[in-house]
Short mmCIF file of C-alpha atoms and ligand atoms in Angstrom, two decimals:
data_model
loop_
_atom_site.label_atom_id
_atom_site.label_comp_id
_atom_site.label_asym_id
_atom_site.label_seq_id
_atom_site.Cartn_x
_atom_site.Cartn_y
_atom_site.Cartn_z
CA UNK A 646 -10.48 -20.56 -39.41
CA UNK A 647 -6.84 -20.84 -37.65
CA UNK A 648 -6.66 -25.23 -38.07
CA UNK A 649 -3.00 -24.69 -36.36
CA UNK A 650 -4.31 -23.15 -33.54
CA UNK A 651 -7.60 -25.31 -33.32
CA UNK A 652 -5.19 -28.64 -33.43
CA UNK A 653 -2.87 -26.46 -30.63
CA UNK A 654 -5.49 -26.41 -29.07
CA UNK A 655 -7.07 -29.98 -28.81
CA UNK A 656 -4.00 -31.40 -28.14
CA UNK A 657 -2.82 -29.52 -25.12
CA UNK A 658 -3.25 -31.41 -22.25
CA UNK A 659 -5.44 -29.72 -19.64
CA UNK A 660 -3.77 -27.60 -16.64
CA UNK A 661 -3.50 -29.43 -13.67
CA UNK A 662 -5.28 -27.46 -10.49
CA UNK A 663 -3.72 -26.13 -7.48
CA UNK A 664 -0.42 -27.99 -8.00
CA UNK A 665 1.33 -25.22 -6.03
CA UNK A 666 1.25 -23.07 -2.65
CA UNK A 667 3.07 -19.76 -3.12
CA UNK A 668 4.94 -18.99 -0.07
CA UNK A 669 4.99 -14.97 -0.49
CA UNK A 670 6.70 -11.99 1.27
CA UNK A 671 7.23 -8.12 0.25
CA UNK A 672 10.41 -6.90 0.23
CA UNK A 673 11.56 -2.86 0.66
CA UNK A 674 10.68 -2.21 -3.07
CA UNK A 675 7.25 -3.75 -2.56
CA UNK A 676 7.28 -6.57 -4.99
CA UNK A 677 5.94 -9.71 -3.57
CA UNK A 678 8.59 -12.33 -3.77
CA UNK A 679 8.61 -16.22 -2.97
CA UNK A 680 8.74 -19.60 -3.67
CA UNK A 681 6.74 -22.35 -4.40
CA UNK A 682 6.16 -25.72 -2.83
CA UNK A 683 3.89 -28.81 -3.60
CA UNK A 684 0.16 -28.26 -2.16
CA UNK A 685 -0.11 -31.99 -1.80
CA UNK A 686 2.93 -31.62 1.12
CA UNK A 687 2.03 -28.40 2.40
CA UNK A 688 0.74 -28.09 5.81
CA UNK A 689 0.14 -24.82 8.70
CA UNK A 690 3.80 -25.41 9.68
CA UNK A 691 5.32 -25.17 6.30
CA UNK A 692 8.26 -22.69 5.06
CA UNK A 693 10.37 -22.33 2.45
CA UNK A 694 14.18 -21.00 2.42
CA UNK A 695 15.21 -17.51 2.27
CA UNK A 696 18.12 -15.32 1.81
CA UNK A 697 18.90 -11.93 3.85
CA UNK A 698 20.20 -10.30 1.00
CA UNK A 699 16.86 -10.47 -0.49
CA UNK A 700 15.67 -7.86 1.26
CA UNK A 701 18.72 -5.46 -0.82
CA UNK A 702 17.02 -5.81 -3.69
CA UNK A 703 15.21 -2.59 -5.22
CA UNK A 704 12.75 -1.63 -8.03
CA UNK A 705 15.05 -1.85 -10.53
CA UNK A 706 16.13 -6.05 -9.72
CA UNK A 707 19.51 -6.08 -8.55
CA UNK A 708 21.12 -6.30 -5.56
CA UNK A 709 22.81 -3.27 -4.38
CA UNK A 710 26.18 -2.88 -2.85
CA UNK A 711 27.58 -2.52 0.95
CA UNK A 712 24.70 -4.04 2.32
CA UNK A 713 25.03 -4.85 5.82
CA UNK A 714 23.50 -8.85 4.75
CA UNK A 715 25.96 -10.14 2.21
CA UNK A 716 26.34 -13.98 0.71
CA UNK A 717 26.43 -15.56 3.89
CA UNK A 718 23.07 -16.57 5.66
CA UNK A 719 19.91 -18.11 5.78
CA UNK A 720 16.57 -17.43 6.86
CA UNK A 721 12.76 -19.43 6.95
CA UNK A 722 9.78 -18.14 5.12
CA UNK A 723 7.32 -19.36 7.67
CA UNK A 724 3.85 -19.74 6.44
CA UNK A 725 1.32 -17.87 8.45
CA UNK A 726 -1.62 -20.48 7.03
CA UNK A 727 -4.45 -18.50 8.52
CA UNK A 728 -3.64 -15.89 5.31
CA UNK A 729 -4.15 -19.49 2.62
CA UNK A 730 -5.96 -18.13 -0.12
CA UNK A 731 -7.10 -19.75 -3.59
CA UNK A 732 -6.32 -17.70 -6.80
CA UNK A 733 -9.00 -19.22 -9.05
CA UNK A 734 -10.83 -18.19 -12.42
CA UNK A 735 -7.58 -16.11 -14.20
CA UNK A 736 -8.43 -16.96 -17.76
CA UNK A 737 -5.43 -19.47 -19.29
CA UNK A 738 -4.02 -19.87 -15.51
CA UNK A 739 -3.83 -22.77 -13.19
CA UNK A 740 -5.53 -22.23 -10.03
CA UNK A 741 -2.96 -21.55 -7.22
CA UNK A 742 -2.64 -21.53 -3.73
CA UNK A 743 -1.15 -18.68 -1.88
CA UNK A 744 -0.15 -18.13 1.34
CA UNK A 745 2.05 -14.99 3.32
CA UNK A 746 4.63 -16.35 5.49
CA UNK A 747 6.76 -14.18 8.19
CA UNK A 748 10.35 -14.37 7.58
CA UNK A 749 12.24 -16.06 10.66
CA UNK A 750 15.39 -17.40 11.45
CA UNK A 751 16.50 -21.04 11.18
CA UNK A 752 15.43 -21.78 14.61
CA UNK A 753 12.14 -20.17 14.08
CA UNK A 754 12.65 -16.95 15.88
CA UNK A 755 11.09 -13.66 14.11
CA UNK A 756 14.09 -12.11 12.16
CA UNK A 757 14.98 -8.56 12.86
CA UNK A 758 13.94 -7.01 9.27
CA UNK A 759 10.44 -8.28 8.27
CA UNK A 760 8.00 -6.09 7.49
CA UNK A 761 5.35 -8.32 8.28
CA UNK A 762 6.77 -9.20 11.47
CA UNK A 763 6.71 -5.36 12.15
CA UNK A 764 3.17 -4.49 11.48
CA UNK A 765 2.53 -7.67 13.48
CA UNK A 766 4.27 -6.49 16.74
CA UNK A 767 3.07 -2.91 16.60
CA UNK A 768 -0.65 -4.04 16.34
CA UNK A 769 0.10 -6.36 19.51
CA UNK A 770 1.63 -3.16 21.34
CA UNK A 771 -0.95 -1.43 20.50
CA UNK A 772 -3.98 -3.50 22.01
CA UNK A 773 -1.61 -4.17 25.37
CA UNK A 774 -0.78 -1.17 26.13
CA UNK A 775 -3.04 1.10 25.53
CA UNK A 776 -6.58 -1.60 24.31
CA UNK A 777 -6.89 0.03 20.77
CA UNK A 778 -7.47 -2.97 17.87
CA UNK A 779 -7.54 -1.34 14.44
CA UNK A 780 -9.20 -1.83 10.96
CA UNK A 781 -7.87 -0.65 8.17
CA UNK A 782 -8.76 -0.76 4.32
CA UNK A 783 -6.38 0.11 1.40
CA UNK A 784 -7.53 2.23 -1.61
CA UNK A 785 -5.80 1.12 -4.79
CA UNK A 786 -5.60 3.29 -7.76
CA UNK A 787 -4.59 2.49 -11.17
CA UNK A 788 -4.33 3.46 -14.83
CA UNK A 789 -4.67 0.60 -17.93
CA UNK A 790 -1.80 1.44 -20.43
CA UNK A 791 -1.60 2.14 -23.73
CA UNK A 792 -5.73 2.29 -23.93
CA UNK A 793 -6.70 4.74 -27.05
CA UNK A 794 -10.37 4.89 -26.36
CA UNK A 795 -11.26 8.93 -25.84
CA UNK A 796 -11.77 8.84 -21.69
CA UNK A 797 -14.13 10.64 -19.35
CA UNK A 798 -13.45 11.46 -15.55
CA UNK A 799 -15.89 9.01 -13.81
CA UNK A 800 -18.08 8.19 -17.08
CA UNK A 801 -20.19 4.61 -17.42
CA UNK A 802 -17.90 4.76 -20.47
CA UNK A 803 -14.68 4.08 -19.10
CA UNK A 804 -16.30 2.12 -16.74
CA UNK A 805 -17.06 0.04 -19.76
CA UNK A 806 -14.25 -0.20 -21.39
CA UNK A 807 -12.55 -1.86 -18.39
CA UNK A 808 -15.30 -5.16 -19.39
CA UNK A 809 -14.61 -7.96 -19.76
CA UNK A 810 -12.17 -7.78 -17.50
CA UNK A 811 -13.53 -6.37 -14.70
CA UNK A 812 -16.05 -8.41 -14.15
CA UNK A 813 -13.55 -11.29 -14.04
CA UNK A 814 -11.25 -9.36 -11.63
CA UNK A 815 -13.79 -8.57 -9.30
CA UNK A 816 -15.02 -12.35 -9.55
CA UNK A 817 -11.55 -13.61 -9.01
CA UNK A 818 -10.67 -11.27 -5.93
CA UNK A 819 -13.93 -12.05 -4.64
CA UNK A 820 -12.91 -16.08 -4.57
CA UNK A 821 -9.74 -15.18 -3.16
CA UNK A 822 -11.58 -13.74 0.02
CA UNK A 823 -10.07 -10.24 -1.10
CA UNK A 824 -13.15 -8.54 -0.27
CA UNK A 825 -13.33 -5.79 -2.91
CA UNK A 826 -16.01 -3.39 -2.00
CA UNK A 827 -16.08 -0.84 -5.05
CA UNK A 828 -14.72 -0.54 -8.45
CA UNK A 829 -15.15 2.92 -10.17
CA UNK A 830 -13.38 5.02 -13.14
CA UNK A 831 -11.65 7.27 -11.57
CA UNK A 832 -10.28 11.26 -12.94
CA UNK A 833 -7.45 10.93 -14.41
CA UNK A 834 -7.51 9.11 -18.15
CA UNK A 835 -7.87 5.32 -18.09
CA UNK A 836 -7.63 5.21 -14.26
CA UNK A 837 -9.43 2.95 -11.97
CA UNK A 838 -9.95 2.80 -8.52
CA UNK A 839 -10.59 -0.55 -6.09
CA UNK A 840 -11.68 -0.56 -2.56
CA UNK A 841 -11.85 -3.21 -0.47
CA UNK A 842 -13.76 -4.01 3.14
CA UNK A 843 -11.86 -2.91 6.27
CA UNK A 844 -9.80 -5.96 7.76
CA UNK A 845 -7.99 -6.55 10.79
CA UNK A 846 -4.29 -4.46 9.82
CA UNK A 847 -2.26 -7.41 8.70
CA UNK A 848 -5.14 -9.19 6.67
CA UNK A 849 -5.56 -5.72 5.71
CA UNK A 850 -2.08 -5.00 4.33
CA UNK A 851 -1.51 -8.30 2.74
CA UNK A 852 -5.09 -8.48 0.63
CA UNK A 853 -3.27 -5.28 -0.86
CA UNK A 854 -0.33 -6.98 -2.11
CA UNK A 855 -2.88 -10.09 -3.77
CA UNK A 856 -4.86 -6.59 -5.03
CA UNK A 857 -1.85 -5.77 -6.84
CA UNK A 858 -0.87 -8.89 -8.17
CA UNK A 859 -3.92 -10.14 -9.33
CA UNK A 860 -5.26 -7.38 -11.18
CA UNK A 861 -2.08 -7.19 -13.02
CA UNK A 862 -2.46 -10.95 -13.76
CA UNK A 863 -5.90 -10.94 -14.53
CA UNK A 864 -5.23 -7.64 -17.19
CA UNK A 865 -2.65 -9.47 -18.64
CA UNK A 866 -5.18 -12.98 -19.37
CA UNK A 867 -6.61 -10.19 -21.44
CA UNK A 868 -3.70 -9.02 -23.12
CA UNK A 869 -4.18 -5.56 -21.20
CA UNK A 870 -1.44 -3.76 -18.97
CA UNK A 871 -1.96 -1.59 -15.77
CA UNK A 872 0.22 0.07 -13.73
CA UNK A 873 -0.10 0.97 -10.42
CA UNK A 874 2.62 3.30 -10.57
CA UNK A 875 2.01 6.87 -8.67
CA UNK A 876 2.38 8.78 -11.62
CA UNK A 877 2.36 7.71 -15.08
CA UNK A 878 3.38 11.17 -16.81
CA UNK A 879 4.61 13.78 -15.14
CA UNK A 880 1.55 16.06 -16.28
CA UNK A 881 -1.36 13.85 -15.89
CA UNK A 882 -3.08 12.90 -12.42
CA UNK A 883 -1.49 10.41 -9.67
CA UNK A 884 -2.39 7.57 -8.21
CA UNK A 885 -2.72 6.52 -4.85
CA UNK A 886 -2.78 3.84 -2.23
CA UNK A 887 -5.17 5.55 0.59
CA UNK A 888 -5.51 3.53 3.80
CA UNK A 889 -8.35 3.31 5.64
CA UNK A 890 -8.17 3.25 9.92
CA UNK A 891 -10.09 3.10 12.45
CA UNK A 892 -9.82 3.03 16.32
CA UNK A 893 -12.00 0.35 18.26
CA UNK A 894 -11.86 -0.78 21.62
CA UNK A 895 -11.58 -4.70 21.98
CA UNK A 896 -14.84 -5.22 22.62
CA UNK A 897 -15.75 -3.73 18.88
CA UNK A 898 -16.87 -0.34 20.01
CA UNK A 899 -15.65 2.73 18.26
CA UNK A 900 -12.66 5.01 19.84
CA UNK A 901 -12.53 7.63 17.42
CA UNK A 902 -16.06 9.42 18.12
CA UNK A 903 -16.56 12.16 20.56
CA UNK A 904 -19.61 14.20 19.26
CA UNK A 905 -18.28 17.30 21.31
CA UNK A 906 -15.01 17.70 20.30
CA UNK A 907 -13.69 19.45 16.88
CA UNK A 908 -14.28 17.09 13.95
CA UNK A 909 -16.52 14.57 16.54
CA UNK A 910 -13.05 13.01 16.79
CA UNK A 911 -11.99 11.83 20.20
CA UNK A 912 -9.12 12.46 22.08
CA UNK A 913 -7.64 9.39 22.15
CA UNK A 914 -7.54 9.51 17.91
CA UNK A 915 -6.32 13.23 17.98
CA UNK A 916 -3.49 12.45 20.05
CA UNK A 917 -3.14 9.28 18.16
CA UNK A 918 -3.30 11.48 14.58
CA UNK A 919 -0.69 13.80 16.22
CA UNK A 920 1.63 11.02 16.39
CA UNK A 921 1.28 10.62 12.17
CA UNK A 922 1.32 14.41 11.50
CA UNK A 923 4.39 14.91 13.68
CA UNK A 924 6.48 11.89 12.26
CA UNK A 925 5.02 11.98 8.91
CA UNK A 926 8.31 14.37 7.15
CA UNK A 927 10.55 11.46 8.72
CA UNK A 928 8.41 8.74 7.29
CA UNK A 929 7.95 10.26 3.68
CA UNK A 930 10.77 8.22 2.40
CA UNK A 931 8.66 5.09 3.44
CA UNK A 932 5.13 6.22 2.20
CA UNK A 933 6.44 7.99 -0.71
CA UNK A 934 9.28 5.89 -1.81
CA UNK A 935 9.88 6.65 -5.48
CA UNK A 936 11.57 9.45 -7.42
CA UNK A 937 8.48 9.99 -9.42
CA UNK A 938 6.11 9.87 -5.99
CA UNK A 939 7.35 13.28 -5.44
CA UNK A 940 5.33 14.25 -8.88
CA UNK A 941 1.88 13.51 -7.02
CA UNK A 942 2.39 14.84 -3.37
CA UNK A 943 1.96 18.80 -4.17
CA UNK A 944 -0.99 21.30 -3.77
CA UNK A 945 -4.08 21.13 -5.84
CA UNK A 946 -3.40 17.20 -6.79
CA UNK A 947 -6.22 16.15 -4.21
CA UNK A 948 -3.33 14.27 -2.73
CA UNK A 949 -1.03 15.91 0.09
CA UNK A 950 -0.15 19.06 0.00
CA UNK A 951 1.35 19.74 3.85
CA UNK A 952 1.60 17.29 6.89
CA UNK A 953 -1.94 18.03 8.41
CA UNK A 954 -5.25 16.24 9.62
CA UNK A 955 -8.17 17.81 7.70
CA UNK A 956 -12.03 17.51 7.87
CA UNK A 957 -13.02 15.81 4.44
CA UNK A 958 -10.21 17.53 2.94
CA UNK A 959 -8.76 15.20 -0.06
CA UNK A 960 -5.74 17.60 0.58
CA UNK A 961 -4.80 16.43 3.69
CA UNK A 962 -2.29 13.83 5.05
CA UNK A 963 -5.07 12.41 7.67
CA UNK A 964 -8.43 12.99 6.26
CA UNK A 965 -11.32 12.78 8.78
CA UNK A 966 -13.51 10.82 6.67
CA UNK A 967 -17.54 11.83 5.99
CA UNK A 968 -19.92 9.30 7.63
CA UNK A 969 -23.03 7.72 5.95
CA UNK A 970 -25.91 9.40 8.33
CA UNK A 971 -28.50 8.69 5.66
CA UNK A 972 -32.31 7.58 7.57
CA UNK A 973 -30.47 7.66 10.58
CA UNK A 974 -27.17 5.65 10.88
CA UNK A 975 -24.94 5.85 13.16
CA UNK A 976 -22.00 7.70 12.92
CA UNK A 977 -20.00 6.46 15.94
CA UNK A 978 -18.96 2.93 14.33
CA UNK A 979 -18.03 4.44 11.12
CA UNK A 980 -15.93 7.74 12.16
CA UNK A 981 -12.63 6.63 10.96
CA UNK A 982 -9.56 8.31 9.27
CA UNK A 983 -7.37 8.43 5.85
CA UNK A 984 -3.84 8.12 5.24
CA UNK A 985 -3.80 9.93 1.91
CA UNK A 986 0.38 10.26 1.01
CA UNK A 987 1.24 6.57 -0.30
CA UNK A 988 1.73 5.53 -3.20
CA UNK A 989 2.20 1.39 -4.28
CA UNK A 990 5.70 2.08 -4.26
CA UNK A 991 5.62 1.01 -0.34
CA UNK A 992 5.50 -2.35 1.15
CA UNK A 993 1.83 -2.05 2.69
CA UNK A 994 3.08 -3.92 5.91
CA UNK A 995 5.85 -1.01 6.41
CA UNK A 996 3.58 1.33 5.08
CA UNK A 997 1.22 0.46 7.82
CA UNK A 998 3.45 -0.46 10.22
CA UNK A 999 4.84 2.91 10.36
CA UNK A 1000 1.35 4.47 10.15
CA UNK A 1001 0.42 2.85 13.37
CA UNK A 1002 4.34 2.96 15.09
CA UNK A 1003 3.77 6.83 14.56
CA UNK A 1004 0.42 6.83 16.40
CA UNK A 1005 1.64 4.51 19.04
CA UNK A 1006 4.62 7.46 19.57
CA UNK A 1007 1.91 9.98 19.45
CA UNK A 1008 0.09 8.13 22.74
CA UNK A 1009 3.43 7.49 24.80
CA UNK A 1010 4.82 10.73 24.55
CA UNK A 1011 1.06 12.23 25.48
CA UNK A 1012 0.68 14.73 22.54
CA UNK A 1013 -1.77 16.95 22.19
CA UNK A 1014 -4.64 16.14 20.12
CA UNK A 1015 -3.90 16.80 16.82
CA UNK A 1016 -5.17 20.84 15.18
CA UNK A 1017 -8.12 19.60 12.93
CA UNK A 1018 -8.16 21.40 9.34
CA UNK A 1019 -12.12 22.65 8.30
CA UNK A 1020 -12.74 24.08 5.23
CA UNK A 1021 -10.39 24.81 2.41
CA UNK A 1022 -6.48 24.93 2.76
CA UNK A 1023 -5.14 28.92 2.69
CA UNK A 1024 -1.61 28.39 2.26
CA UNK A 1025 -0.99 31.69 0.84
CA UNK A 1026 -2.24 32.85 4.68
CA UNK A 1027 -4.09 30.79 6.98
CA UNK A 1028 -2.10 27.47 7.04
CA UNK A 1029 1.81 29.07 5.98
CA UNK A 1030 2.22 27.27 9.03
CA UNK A 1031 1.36 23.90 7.96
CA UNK A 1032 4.71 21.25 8.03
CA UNK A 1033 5.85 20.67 4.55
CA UNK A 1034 6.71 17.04 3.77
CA UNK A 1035 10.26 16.67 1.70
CA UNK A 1036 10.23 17.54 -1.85
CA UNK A 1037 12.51 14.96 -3.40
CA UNK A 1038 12.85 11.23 -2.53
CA UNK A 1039 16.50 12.49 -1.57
CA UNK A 1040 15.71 14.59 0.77
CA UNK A 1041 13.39 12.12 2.53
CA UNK A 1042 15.98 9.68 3.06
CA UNK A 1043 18.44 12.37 4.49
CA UNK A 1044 15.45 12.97 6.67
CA UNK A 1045 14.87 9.77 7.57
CA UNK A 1046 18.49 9.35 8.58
CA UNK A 1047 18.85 12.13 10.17
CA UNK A 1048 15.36 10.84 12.67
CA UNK A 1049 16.94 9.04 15.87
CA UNK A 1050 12.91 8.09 16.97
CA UNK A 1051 11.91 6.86 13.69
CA UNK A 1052 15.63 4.12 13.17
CA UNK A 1053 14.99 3.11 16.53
CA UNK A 1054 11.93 1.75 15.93
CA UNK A 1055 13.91 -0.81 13.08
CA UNK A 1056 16.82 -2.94 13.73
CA UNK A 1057 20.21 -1.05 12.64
CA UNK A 1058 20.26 -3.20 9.87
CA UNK A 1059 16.72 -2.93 8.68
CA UNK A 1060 16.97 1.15 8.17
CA UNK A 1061 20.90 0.86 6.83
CA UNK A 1062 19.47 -1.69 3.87
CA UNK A 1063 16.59 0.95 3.24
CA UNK A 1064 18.78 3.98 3.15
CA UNK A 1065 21.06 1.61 0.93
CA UNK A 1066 18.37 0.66 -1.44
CA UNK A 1067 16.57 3.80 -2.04
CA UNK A 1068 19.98 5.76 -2.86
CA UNK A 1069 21.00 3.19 -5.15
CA UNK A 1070 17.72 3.96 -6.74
CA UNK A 1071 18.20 7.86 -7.04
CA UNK A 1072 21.47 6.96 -8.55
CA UNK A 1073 20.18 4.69 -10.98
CA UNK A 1074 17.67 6.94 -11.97
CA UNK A 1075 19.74 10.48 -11.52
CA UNK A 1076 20.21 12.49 -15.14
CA UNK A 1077 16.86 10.49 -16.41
CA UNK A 1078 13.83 13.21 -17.30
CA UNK A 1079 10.91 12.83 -14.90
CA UNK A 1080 8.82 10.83 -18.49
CA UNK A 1081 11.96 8.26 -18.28
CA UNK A 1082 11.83 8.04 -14.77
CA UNK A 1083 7.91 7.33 -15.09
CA UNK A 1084 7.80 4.94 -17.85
CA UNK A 1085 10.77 3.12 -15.93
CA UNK A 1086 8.52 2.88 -12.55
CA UNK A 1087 5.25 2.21 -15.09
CA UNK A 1088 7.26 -1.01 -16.00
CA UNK A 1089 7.85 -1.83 -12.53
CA UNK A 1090 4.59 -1.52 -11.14
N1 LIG B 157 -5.65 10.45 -7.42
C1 LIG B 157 -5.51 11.11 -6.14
C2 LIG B 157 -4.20 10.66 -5.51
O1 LIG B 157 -3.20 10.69 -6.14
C3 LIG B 157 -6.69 10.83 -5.23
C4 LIG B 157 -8.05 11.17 -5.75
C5 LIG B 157 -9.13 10.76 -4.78
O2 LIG B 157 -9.54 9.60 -4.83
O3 LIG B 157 -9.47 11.54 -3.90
O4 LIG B 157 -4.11 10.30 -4.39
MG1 MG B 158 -9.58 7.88 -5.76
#
């Protein structure tokens, strides 16, 4: 027996409980970021200071240069207390309260480059103008590092060799009203794969971000890594953050069903979809922010292969998603839709921000319903045709730029600190082999 450690042991006092609230925001290279305050003093009206130049900071942890927010300013991380959470049960960790706040200016008003803020107003647009509410459920996928046990694609062993701390993960994001609905071994070696409950779009995107951060946390009580990290190695399998939608009416009803039309999806969601499909080469540099993510978004990677909505096609950009019909159900509540191309590289409240800006574009400039994929993709013949997304992260941002629509749906500043971020990034990473750029992201995420 260890008598250091045991007498370590007795005589450490015991951790106090909840002795924080962590005020929490994302920032462009979708690391939640934040500060603390006492819980005993924290009430719904609560925030914490915050600098503009945050938001210049990318994956890598510095600040990057000829930003358009320099040393100068201030800003409010207003708590939105209706998102308090508990993180209780991390083995060796105090429990913690967490809240997301909305970053605003001094006098309270919503400043011009939040995320949050963003998601926020285009949900509100879109249930005034045109009476659509959404849900909307992210699909995190993840590999545990430097695991040696011989792995099989979806086996009950590698489902066990996640325990013990699975169990505790799924106990602990259960407590923090996370909602995870599935946890399953995934293809590629040592990869998981959580699901949670759809949400209302904001809860949605910010029970991703506690996803994240817990299961890294709770891993690491164990002395166990994970990244979640689109692609680990540039010759094994990806992973991918796949979000969840669907189209109701306000009274709960489903928007997306028309039993007659191609796919059973209605008209309203096809012209909706068209929206996604036609922005989506603008928006890659947003879903797919990384150098690496460009590793994962090619043919035969059950990821995306071409800009297109597809009928249970894990190739598509849009997937229209199979419904449970099993003694009878339904399918008209449960029709929804999958955004396939993101990775965890993207701030989920951008990520689904733009996700629903692009559909709200799709319905005010009265597109037609989106083409609807069946059956296999034929690119050799068939679906040539198909809109490619950008190859390089590069080439995204260039494309980005170069979209008038898509920058005017951000403040100047907002898509100049983006573009400023992300190329600072390809430098950084430019003359590094896709492995160093992958164990540098691994790291990261
Ligand atoms: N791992 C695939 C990806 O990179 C998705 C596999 C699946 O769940 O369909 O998105
Ligand atoms: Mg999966």
């Amino acid at each position: 027996m260890n008598t250091s450690l045991t007498t370590d042991q007795s005589t450490q006092t015991e951790i106090a409980h909840n002795i924080f609230t962590f005020i929490a925001t994302c920032d462009f290279s979708a690391r939640t970021k934040g500060r603390a305050m006492a819980s005993k003093v924290f009430t719904d009206t609560s925030s914490v200071g915050w600098v503009p130049a945050n938001l210049g900071i990318g994956p890598l942890g510095h600040i990057v240069d000829d930003l358009p927010y320099g040393a100068s300013g201030d800003l409010r991380l207003l708590a939105d207390a209706s998102s308090r959470a508990t993180i209780t049960g991390i083995p060796g960790q105090a429990d913690l309260d967490y809240c997301f706040g909305n970053i605003v200016n001094t006098d309270g008003s919503p400043w011009e480059s939040c995320s949050r803020t963003f998601l926020n107003n285009t949900v509100r647009t879109l249930r005034d103008k045109y009476g659509i509410t959404f849900t909307a459920a992210f699909e995190h996928e993840f590999v545990e590092r430097a695991t040696t046990r011989y792995p099989h694609p979806f086996s009950f062993s590698n489902f066990m060799s996640a325990e013990p701390v699975s169990s505790t993960l799924f106990k602990v994001l259960e407590d923090a009203g996370v909602e995870p609905e599935c946890w399953l071994p995934e293809y590629a070696q040592h990869q998981y794969e959580l699901t949670m409950k759809p949400a209302e779009p904001v809860v949605a995107a910010d029970r991703a971000l506690l996803l994240r951060d817990i299961t890294t946390n709770v891993y690491r009580a164990f002395d166990r890594e994970v990244t979640f990290t689109p692609v680990t190695h540039p010759e094994k399998g990806g992973s991918g953050v796949h979000i969840h939608y669907g189209l109701y009416a306000e009274n709960g009803d489903s928007l997306a069903f028309d039993a007659d039309r191609p796919g059973r999806v209605s008209k309203l969601a096809g012209v909706f979809n068209a929206g996604i499909i036609k922005y989506a080469p603008e928006l890659t540099a947003i879903f797919a922010p990384l150098t690496v993510s460009y590793l994962r978004l090619k043919p035969d990677n059950w990821s995306t292969a071409r800009a297109f909505c597809g009928l249970q096609n894990r190739e598509s950009l849009v997937r229209v998603c199979p419904t449970n019909e099993i003694g009878g159900k339904d399918p008209a509540q449960q029709l929804h839709f999958e955004f396939r191309g993101a990775d965890a590289g993207a701030n989920p409240w951008l990520l689904l921000g733009v996700i629903l800006r692009a559909g709200l574009a799709g319905l005010d400039e009265g597109l037609d319903p989106v083409d609807i994929v069946e059956g296999e993709l034929d690119l050799e013949d068939d679906h040539s045709e198909l809109a490619k997304l950008p190859e390089t992260l590069s080439e995204a941002l260039d494309v980005f730029e170069a979209s008038e629509t898509v920058r005017s749906w951000f403040a100047p500043a907002f898509s100049d600190t983006y573009l400023k971020v992300k190329r600072d990034e390809v430098e950084q990473l430019r003359g590094k082999s896709f492995e160093e750029q992958c164990d540098i992201y691994a790291a990261v995420y």
